[in-house]
Structure formats: structure tokens, C-alpha cells
């Protein structure tokens, strides 16, 4: 550091719940004034320690500069933990691999919302409540009809999920715990219906109403693929694969869309509007839009012999092309979600009798070549969750444009759980980042006739 330097010292600081009791301060030394400032170091259950700089500006007159939140913890959270170096993801302490293989999506929803796995009665009540909220107000269907048929389903989702705020705003007091609970159930229950309707509208088919005799994933597949003219059989293998995809997308701590939901909600905005903001953020190809981009990329590559050409392009700094589905801000190891999905891809392709799917073979070969390439090895670029999800979803009959919608469907429970945690937090205050201003210095207005 130029003017200010930092060192840690073994003094006593504050430690949040679950901390290991290892307490200390960091001392900042301002070499301009010669002053020293101690800032507490907080210790979580797992993960790097955190310097608490909330009082930094008040005490020193300095801001910190961290575009993209490279080193900044935006909040304290009990929900999800990622160790990117080791490729670990846990929800409420449970490893994602155990949840993906032994639990089911609604149980994971309960876990994210309530901190613990439910007992039988709690699960029954929760599932019942979700089923009671799956239908949409018929007025909401008119919103779909306002979109062009070729509208991207993510654009439709931003609109219709945001429109929910118009339906429930008056009955929604975000400071009332019961109102918040009902809002969380509404989000979880209505997202599959809204997602399926975005698809049905785009292909000109009638909306299929939710069925309460089906489980969450089967009901979603039914609303997606059934037509009123004939019975539709939901394959249990595909329903299980769908459920697993939803679990794997359920939460991922402070990613761009979740941070967006928290920031939007920090002003005490309507939660459905906040979820719509999260959907907008998710849409980008650097985030949830990557699953659609992966499939576009695989189709574009076309055959195994063209892989080296695209690897070379990904490495070329003058070429904007990136290997989609590779790399992650936090994971510097194999994304544990990608490992589960790789296995799921085999199950789904077997069930559908397409063991020799050329795109899956291409994806596996691309992964093999990239993982041996020095560029990707040096930068610790591994396949992420989006790398295999598109191959599975395509085999299941989902069009590419729906891939990110499915990500949003799974992630909505994470968004609403994080929103609840934020609202309930005693530290809750409006998010208001600072900036390093580099524009014009103060100057005077020049009347138009006097300008050059
Ligand atoms: N292909 C080629 N090079 C890459 C890639 C890639 N997919 N990802 C990162 N790099 C390079 C990057 O050029 C940079 O190289 P250098 O150090 O020589 O300048 C280095 O690796 C670090 O990349 P970065 O952009 O500084 O890393 P980031 O943390 O800002 O970005 C990322 C993370 C996910 C946006 C990026 O890896 C990426 O664009 N990946 C492709 C899109 C993708 O798959 N996104 C889905 C993320 S997982 C789902 C989700 O949670 O949303």
C-alpha cells in the first residue's frame, strides 16, 4: 500500500456465531498522517476471515475500492458455504452431493428457508402449502398475451414475476414474519407455473394448469409438455433428473443475481419485484445465461476435430470468445454441481435411449482437452454447473431458450431465502456502495451561445 499499510495483531475482536473463537484485529497504518487504526477481524464457521471495515470511512476518511466484489463480503449469511479451492458446496452445512442424491427439491427448499431438514409432519405441511399456491391469478395470464410470441422466455419471466408484485403488494407487509413466509411459499409454488407458461405461450399451445397429485418436478414437466388433447406420461427418471437439476441450482451464496435480490430488497422493496431483478441479473451469459451459451457453442463447434480451433480462440486475448461453461469466480477446482450433472447426463441419455448423443460426446471431449491444456490448468478453469446442464435439458426436450429459465426456477428458493435472511438481519440497512469519482472537477455552466 502506498499511504496506508495493514498488519494483523493478536488483540480481541468480535466473532459472529459459529466462529472458532480465533479473534484479532487488523491495524491500518496511514503513513500520511502517521495514525494507526485497529479494525476487528471476524471469523465465520468456515472460509477466510473478514476485516470489519464498516467504521473505516467514519474513522479514517477513506473508502475501499473493490469493483466486482473481488474481496468484499456483502453480508453475513448462514445459508450456503462454498470452498472454491476444494470444490465444496454446502447448504446449511449439508454437502451438495448428499442433497442431490438423497434429498428432493422441496425438502432442500425447506432446508434453505428454515435452517434444518424438516421432520415428516413439517415436510407434509410445507408440501401442502406449496401445492395450495401453484395456480396463477387468471388476470396474470393476460400479461403473457401482451408479449410477442418470439419473446425470449427470460424476458417474459422478468415481466410476469415482477407483475406478481401488483397482485400481492397490498397484502404484503415485509416486516410481518407470516407475510414473509407466505411470500416465500408463493415464489416456490408459482415459479414452475410461470416458467411453463412462458414456454407454452412461445409455441402457441394452451396453458396446462398445475396438478396437485404430482410431485413438484413431475408437475412442472407436465405443465411444460402435456397438451389437453391426450394423456401425458411423466417419466420418473426424467422427473428425478429435473428435481436434481433444481437442487443443484437452488442456492450459491452471494452470486450476481442473489446480490441483486439483496440490494433491491435492502430498500424494503416488494419481494416479487426483487426476484424479478434477480431474474434480470441471471439472464446474462456470464451468469445463468451460460447454459444456453454452452449449447450454442457446442452446436457451433459441431465436431471433435474442430475443438483445437475453439480452444485456441478461447486463449487468444484479441478474440472475445470464451469457453462457455468453463471458469468461475469462486471455484478454482471442479464445480461439484458439474460432477453430479455429468453423471445425471448418462442416466437421462440412457433413459431416452440416446447413449451416443453427439453433443454429449463433444462436451466430454472438449472437457478432456481443456483440462489438459496449460492455459486452463494455470488459470484453474474447470467446467461449471452450466457445462452439462444444457446437454441434459436438450435431451429432455427443453428448447435452449428455456435453459436459463430453469436455472431461475431452481434459484428462486435461494433468492427468497437470502431475501428473508437480509430482512430479518439486525444489521439490515439499505445497500449503498461508494465510488471513486474520476470525472470532471467542479466547473461552471456555460450558456449555449458561448460554447465552441
Ligand atoms: N474461457 C477462456 N478464458 C477464460 C474463461 C473462459 N471461459 N474464464 C476465465 N478465463 C480467463 C480470463 O481471460 C482471465 O485470463 P487472464 O488472467 O489471462 O486475463 C482469467 O481466466 C480469469 O478470468 P476472469 O474473467 O478474471 O474471472 P472472473 O472471476 O471475473 O469470471 C466467469 C468468472 C464465470 C465470468 C468467467 O470464467 C467466464 O466468463 N466463464 C464463461 C461463462 C460461464 O460459464 N459462466 C457461468 C458461471 S457458473 C454459473 C453461475 O453461477 O452463474
mmCIF file of N, CA, C and O and ligand atoms in Angstrom, residues 70 252 255 282 285-291 294 314-315 317 321-330 332 335 337 375-376 379 381 384-386 407 411, ligand 1:
data_model
loop_
_atom_site.group_PDB
_atom_site.id
_atom_site.type_symbol
_atom_site.label_atom_id
_atom_site.label_comp_id
_atom_site.label_asym_id
_atom_site.label_seq_id
_atom_site.Cartn_x
_atom_site.Cartn_y
_atom_site.Cartn_z
ATOM 1 N N UNK A 70 -14.353 -8.358 -5.504
ATOM 2 C CA UNK A 70 -13.338 -9.419 -5.549
ATOM 3 C C UNK A 70 -12.955 -9.896 -4.149
ATOM 4 O O UNK A 70 -12.597 -11.058 -3.962
ATOM 5 N N UNK A 252 -26.427 -20.429 -4.228
ATOM 6 C CA UNK A 252 -24.983 -20.413 -4.477
ATOM 7 C C UNK A 252 -24.353 -19.188 -3.832
ATOM 8 O O UNK A 252 -23.593 -18.470 -4.464
ATOM 9 N N UNK A 255 -23.799 -14.741 -5.326
ATOM 10 C CA UNK A 255 -23.551 -14.546 -6.768
ATOM 11 C C UNK A 255 -24.242 -13.272 -7.252
ATOM 12 O O UNK A 255 -24.967 -12.627 -6.474
ATOM 13 N N UNK A 282 -29.628 -12.712 -13.666
ATOM 14 C CA UNK A 282 -29.239 -14.088 -14.005
ATOM 15 C C UNK A 282 -29.104 -14.297 -15.510
ATOM 16 O O UNK A 282 -28.345 -15.153 -15.964
ATOM 17 N N UNK A 285 -24.960 -13.907 -20.089
ATOM 18 C CA UNK A 285 -24.175 -15.115 -20.392
ATOM 19 C C UNK A 285 -23.011 -15.366 -19.447
ATOM 20 O O UNK A 285 -22.508 -16.483 -19.387
ATOM 21 N N UNK A 286 -22.586 -14.339 -18.678
ATOM 22 C CA UNK A 286 -21.517 -14.596 -17.706
ATOM 23 C C UNK A 286 -22.077 -15.296 -16.472
ATOM 24 O O UNK A 286 -21.335 -15.815 -15.648
ATOM 25 N N UNK A 287 -23.402 -15.322 -16.338
ATOM 26 C CA UNK A 287 -24.065 -15.918 -15.155
ATOM 27 C C UNK A 287 -24.962 -17.050 -15.651
ATOM 28 O O UNK A 287 -24.488 -17.971 -16.320
ATOM 29 N N UNK A 288 -26.262 -16.977 -15.381
ATOM 30 C CA UNK A 288 -27.157 -18.094 -15.713
ATOM 31 C C UNK A 288 -27.357 -18.305 -17.203
ATOM 32 O O UNK A 288 -27.731 -19.405 -17.625
ATOM 33 N N UNK A 289 -27.124 -17.256 -17.987
ATOM 34 C CA UNK A 289 -27.286 -17.394 -19.438
ATOM 35 C C UNK A 289 -26.232 -18.284 -20.062
ATOM 36 O O UNK A 289 -26.310 -18.618 -21.255
ATOM 37 N N UNK A 290 -25.258 -18.723 -19.255
ATOM 38 C CA UNK A 290 -24.170 -19.536 -19.809
ATOM 39 C C UNK A 290 -24.667 -20.906 -20.283
ATOM 40 O O UNK A 290 -24.109 -21.468 -21.223
ATOM 41 N N UNK A 291 -25.727 -21.453 -19.651
ATOM 42 C CA UNK A 291 -26.154 -22.804 -20.079
ATOM 43 C C UNK A 291 -26.661 -22.787 -21.525
ATOM 44 O O UNK A 291 -26.385 -23.708 -22.300
ATOM 45 N N UNK A 294 -23.604 -22.376 -23.710
ATOM 46 C CA UNK A 294 -22.805 -23.606 -23.865
ATOM 47 C C UNK A 294 -23.345 -24.420 -25.046
ATOM 48 O O UNK A 294 -22.582 -24.880 -25.898
ATOM 49 N N UNK A 314 -10.295 -19.378 -27.524
ATOM 50 C CA UNK A 314 -10.555 -19.046 -26.098
ATOM 51 C C UNK A 314 -9.305 -18.479 -25.445
ATOM 52 O O UNK A 314 -9.387 -17.661 -24.527
ATOM 53 N N UNK A 315 -8.135 -18.897 -25.938
ATOM 54 C CA UNK A 315 -6.874 -18.446 -25.335
ATOM 55 C C UNK A 315 -6.379 -17.133 -25.925
ATOM 56 O O UNK A 315 -5.496 -16.488 -25.363
ATOM 57 N N UNK A 317 -6.257 -13.453 -26.567
ATOM 58 C CA UNK A 317 -6.748 -12.251 -25.852
ATOM 59 C C UNK A 317 -7.416 -11.248 -26.794
ATOM 60 O O UNK A 317 -8.171 -10.377 -26.360
ATOM 61 N N UNK A 321 -14.115 -14.509 -27.725
ATOM 62 C CA UNK A 321 -14.684 -15.840 -27.457
ATOM 63 C C UNK A 321 -14.132 -16.427 -26.164
ATOM 64 O O UNK A 321 -12.933 -16.397 -25.907
ATOM 65 N N UNK A 322 -15.014 -16.954 -25.327
ATOM 66 C CA UNK A 322 -14.625 -17.682 -24.119
ATOM 67 C C UNK A 322 -15.246 -19.061 -24.178
ATOM 68 O O UNK A 322 -16.321 -19.227 -24.763
ATOM 69 N N UNK A 323 -14.604 -20.010 -23.559
ATOM 70 C CA UNK A 323 -15.187 -21.340 -23.493
ATOM 71 C C UNK A 323 -16.340 -21.281 -22.502
ATOM 72 O O UNK A 323 -16.124 -21.181 -21.287
ATOM 73 N N UNK A 324 -17.567 -21.299 -23.006
ATOM 74 C CA UNK A 324 -18.716 -21.163 -22.117
ATOM 75 C C UNK A 324 -18.861 -22.435 -21.274
ATOM 76 O O UNK A 324 -18.581 -23.540 -21.753
ATOM 77 N N UNK A 325 -19.286 -22.237 -20.019
ATOM 78 C CA UNK A 325 -19.388 -23.381 -19.106
ATOM 79 C C UNK A 325 -18.070 -23.706 -18.438
ATOM 80 O O UNK A 325 -17.956 -24.718 -17.740
ATOM 81 N N UNK A 326 -17.066 -22.857 -18.667
ATOM 82 C CA UNK A 326 -15.766 -23.033 -18.014
ATOM 83 C C UNK A 326 -15.427 -21.803 -17.179
ATOM 84 O O UNK A 326 -15.669 -20.674 -17.603
ATOM 85 N N UNK A 327 -14.833 -22.043 -16.030
ATOM 86 C CA UNK A 327 -14.376 -20.932 -15.195
ATOM 87 C C UNK A 327 -15.440 -20.502 -14.204
ATOM 88 O O UNK A 327 -16.644 -20.702 -14.422
ATOM 89 N N UNK A 328 -14.995 -19.943 -13.122
ATOM 90 C CA UNK A 328 -15.918 -19.463 -12.091
ATOM 91 C C UNK A 328 -15.173 -18.504 -11.194
ATOM 92 O O UNK A 328 -13.988 -18.700 -10.923
ATOM 93 N N UNK A 329 -15.862 -17.468 -10.730
ATOM 94 C CA UNK A 329 -15.234 -16.502 -9.827
ATOM 95 C C UNK A 329 -14.740 -17.182 -8.549
ATOM 96 O O UNK A 329 -13.678 -16.861 -8.031
ATOM 97 N N UNK A 330 -15.501 -18.140 -8.058
ATOM 98 C CA UNK A 330 -15.164 -18.737 -6.761
ATOM 99 C C UNK A 330 -14.487 -20.103 -6.902
ATOM 100 O O UNK A 330 -13.505 -20.385 -6.221
ATOM 101 N N UNK A 332 -12.032 -22.711 -8.000
ATOM 102 C CA UNK A 332 -10.748 -22.882 -8.675
ATOM 103 C C UNK A 332 -10.452 -24.377 -8.694
ATOM 104 O O UNK A 332 -9.316 -24.842 -8.599
ATOM 105 N N UNK A 335 -16.297 -27.745 -10.297
ATOM 106 C CA UNK A 335 -17.568 -27.346 -9.680
ATOM 107 C C UNK A 335 -18.298 -28.631 -9.259
ATOM 108 O O UNK A 335 -18.599 -29.479 -10.117
ATOM 109 N N UNK A 337 -21.218 -29.269 -8.607
ATOM 110 C CA UNK A 337 -22.510 -29.422 -9.274
ATOM 111 C C UNK A 337 -22.335 -30.020 -10.667
ATOM 112 O O UNK A 337 -23.144 -30.818 -11.136
ATOM 113 N N UNK A 375 -3.155 -23.424 -20.499
ATOM 114 C CA UNK A 375 -3.867 -22.166 -20.270
ATOM 115 C C UNK A 375 -4.948 -22.363 -19.206
ATOM 116 O O UNK A 375 -5.075 -21.588 -18.258
ATOM 117 N N UNK A 376 -5.757 -23.424 -19.375
ATOM 118 C CA UNK A 376 -6.871 -23.672 -18.453
ATOM 119 C C UNK A 376 -6.367 -24.186 -17.108
ATOM 120 O O UNK A 376 -6.904 -23.828 -16.069
ATOM 121 N N UNK A 379 -4.870 -21.221 -15.045
ATOM 122 C CA UNK A 379 -5.901 -20.296 -14.533
ATOM 123 C C UNK A 379 -6.973 -21.013 -13.707
ATOM 124 O O UNK A 379 -7.952 -20.407 -13.294
ATOM 125 N N UNK A 381 -9.264 -23.136 -14.582
ATOM 126 C CA UNK A 381 -10.574 -23.042 -15.225
ATOM 127 C C UNK A 381 -11.140 -24.451 -15.395
ATOM 128 O O UNK A 381 -10.617 -25.248 -16.175
ATOM 129 N N UNK A 384 -18.118 -25.678 -15.121
ATOM 130 C CA UNK A 384 -19.050 -25.239 -14.074
ATOM 131 C C UNK A 384 -20.421 -25.880 -14.301
ATOM 132 O O UNK A 384 -20.597 -26.666 -15.243
ATOM 133 N N UNK A 385 -21.391 -25.530 -13.473
ATOM 134 C CA UNK A 385 -22.707 -26.186 -13.492
ATOM 135 C C UNK A 385 -23.367 -26.117 -14.872
ATOM 136 O O UNK A 385 -24.126 -27.001 -15.256
ATOM 137 N N UNK A 386 -23.058 -25.058 -15.618
ATOM 138 C CA UNK A 386 -23.738 -24.862 -16.894
ATOM 139 C C UNK A 386 -23.193 -25.750 -18.001
ATOM 140 O O UNK A 386 -23.790 -25.839 -19.069
ATOM 141 N N UNK A 407 -32.815 -22.484 -14.647
ATOM 142 C CA UNK A 407 -31.869 -22.018 -13.630
ATOM 143 C C UNK A 407 -32.617 -21.088 -12.669
ATOM 144 O O UNK A 407 -32.539 -21.225 -11.435
ATOM 145 N N UNK A 411 -33.193 -21.457 -8.706
ATOM 146 C CA UNK A 411 -32.529 -20.457 -7.858
ATOM 147 C C UNK A 411 -33.518 -19.609 -7.063
ATOM 148 O O UNK A 411 -33.132 -18.938 -6.101
HETATM 149 N N1 LIG B 1 -12.585 -19.175 -21.401
HETATM 150 C C1 LIG B 1 -11.349 -18.650 -21.598
HETATM 151 N N2 LIG B 1 -10.682 -17.920 -20.693
HETATM 152 C C2 LIG B 1 -11.286 -17.701 -19.532
HETATM 153 C C3 LIG B 1 -12.567 -18.192 -19.231
HETATM 154 C C4 LIG B 1 -13.220 -18.967 -20.225
HETATM 155 N N3 LIG B 1 -14.443 -19.465 -20.010
HETATM 156 N N4 LIG B 1 -12.930 -17.816 -17.992
HETATM 157 C C5 LIG B 1 -11.908 -17.079 -17.500
HETATM 158 N N5 LIG B 1 -10.907 -17.019 -18.434
HETATM 159 C C6 LIG B 1 -9.599 -16.393 -18.252
HETATM 160 C C7 LIG B 1 -9.696 -14.881 -18.362
HETATM 161 O O1 LIG B 1 -9.486 -14.445 -19.691
HETATM 162 C C8 LIG B 1 -8.584 -14.445 -17.443
HETATM 163 O O2 LIG B 1 -7.351 -14.646 -18.105
HETATM 164 P P1 LIG B 1 -6.091 -13.656 -17.811
HETATM 165 O O3 LIG B 1 -5.765 -13.839 -16.362
HETATM 166 O O4 LIG B 1 -5.025 -14.127 -18.735
HETATM 167 O O5 LIG B 1 -6.579 -12.262 -18.139
HETATM 168 C C9 LIG B 1 -8.642 -15.469 -16.297
HETATM 169 O O6 LIG B 1 -9.178 -16.659 -16.915
HETATM 170 C C10 LIG B 1 -9.524 -15.045 -15.141
HETATM 171 O O7 LIG B 1 -10.815 -14.729 -15.642
HETATM 172 P P2 LIG B 1 -11.728 -13.549 -15.106
HETATM 173 O O8 LIG B 1 -12.652 -13.099 -16.184
HETATM 174 O O9 LIG B 1 -10.885 -12.511 -14.435
HETATM 175 O O10 LIG B 1 -12.553 -14.308 -13.974
HETATM 176 P P3 LIG B 1 -13.901 -13.843 -13.337
HETATM 177 O O11 LIG B 1 -13.940 -14.439 -11.975
HETATM 178 O O12 LIG B 1 -14.087 -12.370 -13.441
HETATM 179 O O13 LIG B 1 -15.018 -14.503 -14.270
HETATM 180 C C11 LIG B 1 -16.577 -16.024 -15.185
HETATM 181 C C12 LIG B 1 -15.695 -15.684 -13.988
HETATM 182 C C13 LIG B 1 -17.534 -17.166 -14.802
HETATM 183 C C14 LIG B 1 -17.449 -14.814 -15.576
HETATM 184 C C15 LIG B 1 -15.676 -16.437 -16.370
HETATM 185 O O14 LIG B 1 -14.921 -17.580 -16.021
HETATM 186 C C16 LIG B 1 -16.474 -16.706 -17.643
HETATM 187 O O15 LIG B 1 -16.783 -15.774 -18.384
HETATM 188 N N6 LIG B 1 -16.833 -18.017 -17.933
HETATM 189 C C17 LIG B 1 -17.653 -18.342 -19.063
HETATM 190 C C18 LIG B 1 -19.115 -18.058 -18.735
HETATM 191 C C19 LIG B 1 -19.692 -19.088 -17.806
HETATM 192 O O16 LIG B 1 -19.530 -20.299 -17.977
HETATM 193 N N7 LIG B 1 -20.442 -18.589 -16.799
HETATM 194 C C20 LIG B 1 -21.169 -19.451 -15.849
HETATM 195 C C21 LIG B 1 -20.621 -19.324 -14.452
HETATM 196 S S1 LIG B 1 -21.223 -20.653 -13.395
HETATM 197 C C22 LIG B 1 -22.918 -20.391 -13.274
HETATM 198 C C23 LIG B 1 -23.260 -19.250 -12.427
HETATM 199 O O17 LIG B 1 -23.073 -19.330 -11.202
HETATM 200 O O18 LIG B 1 -23.729 -18.247 -12.965
#
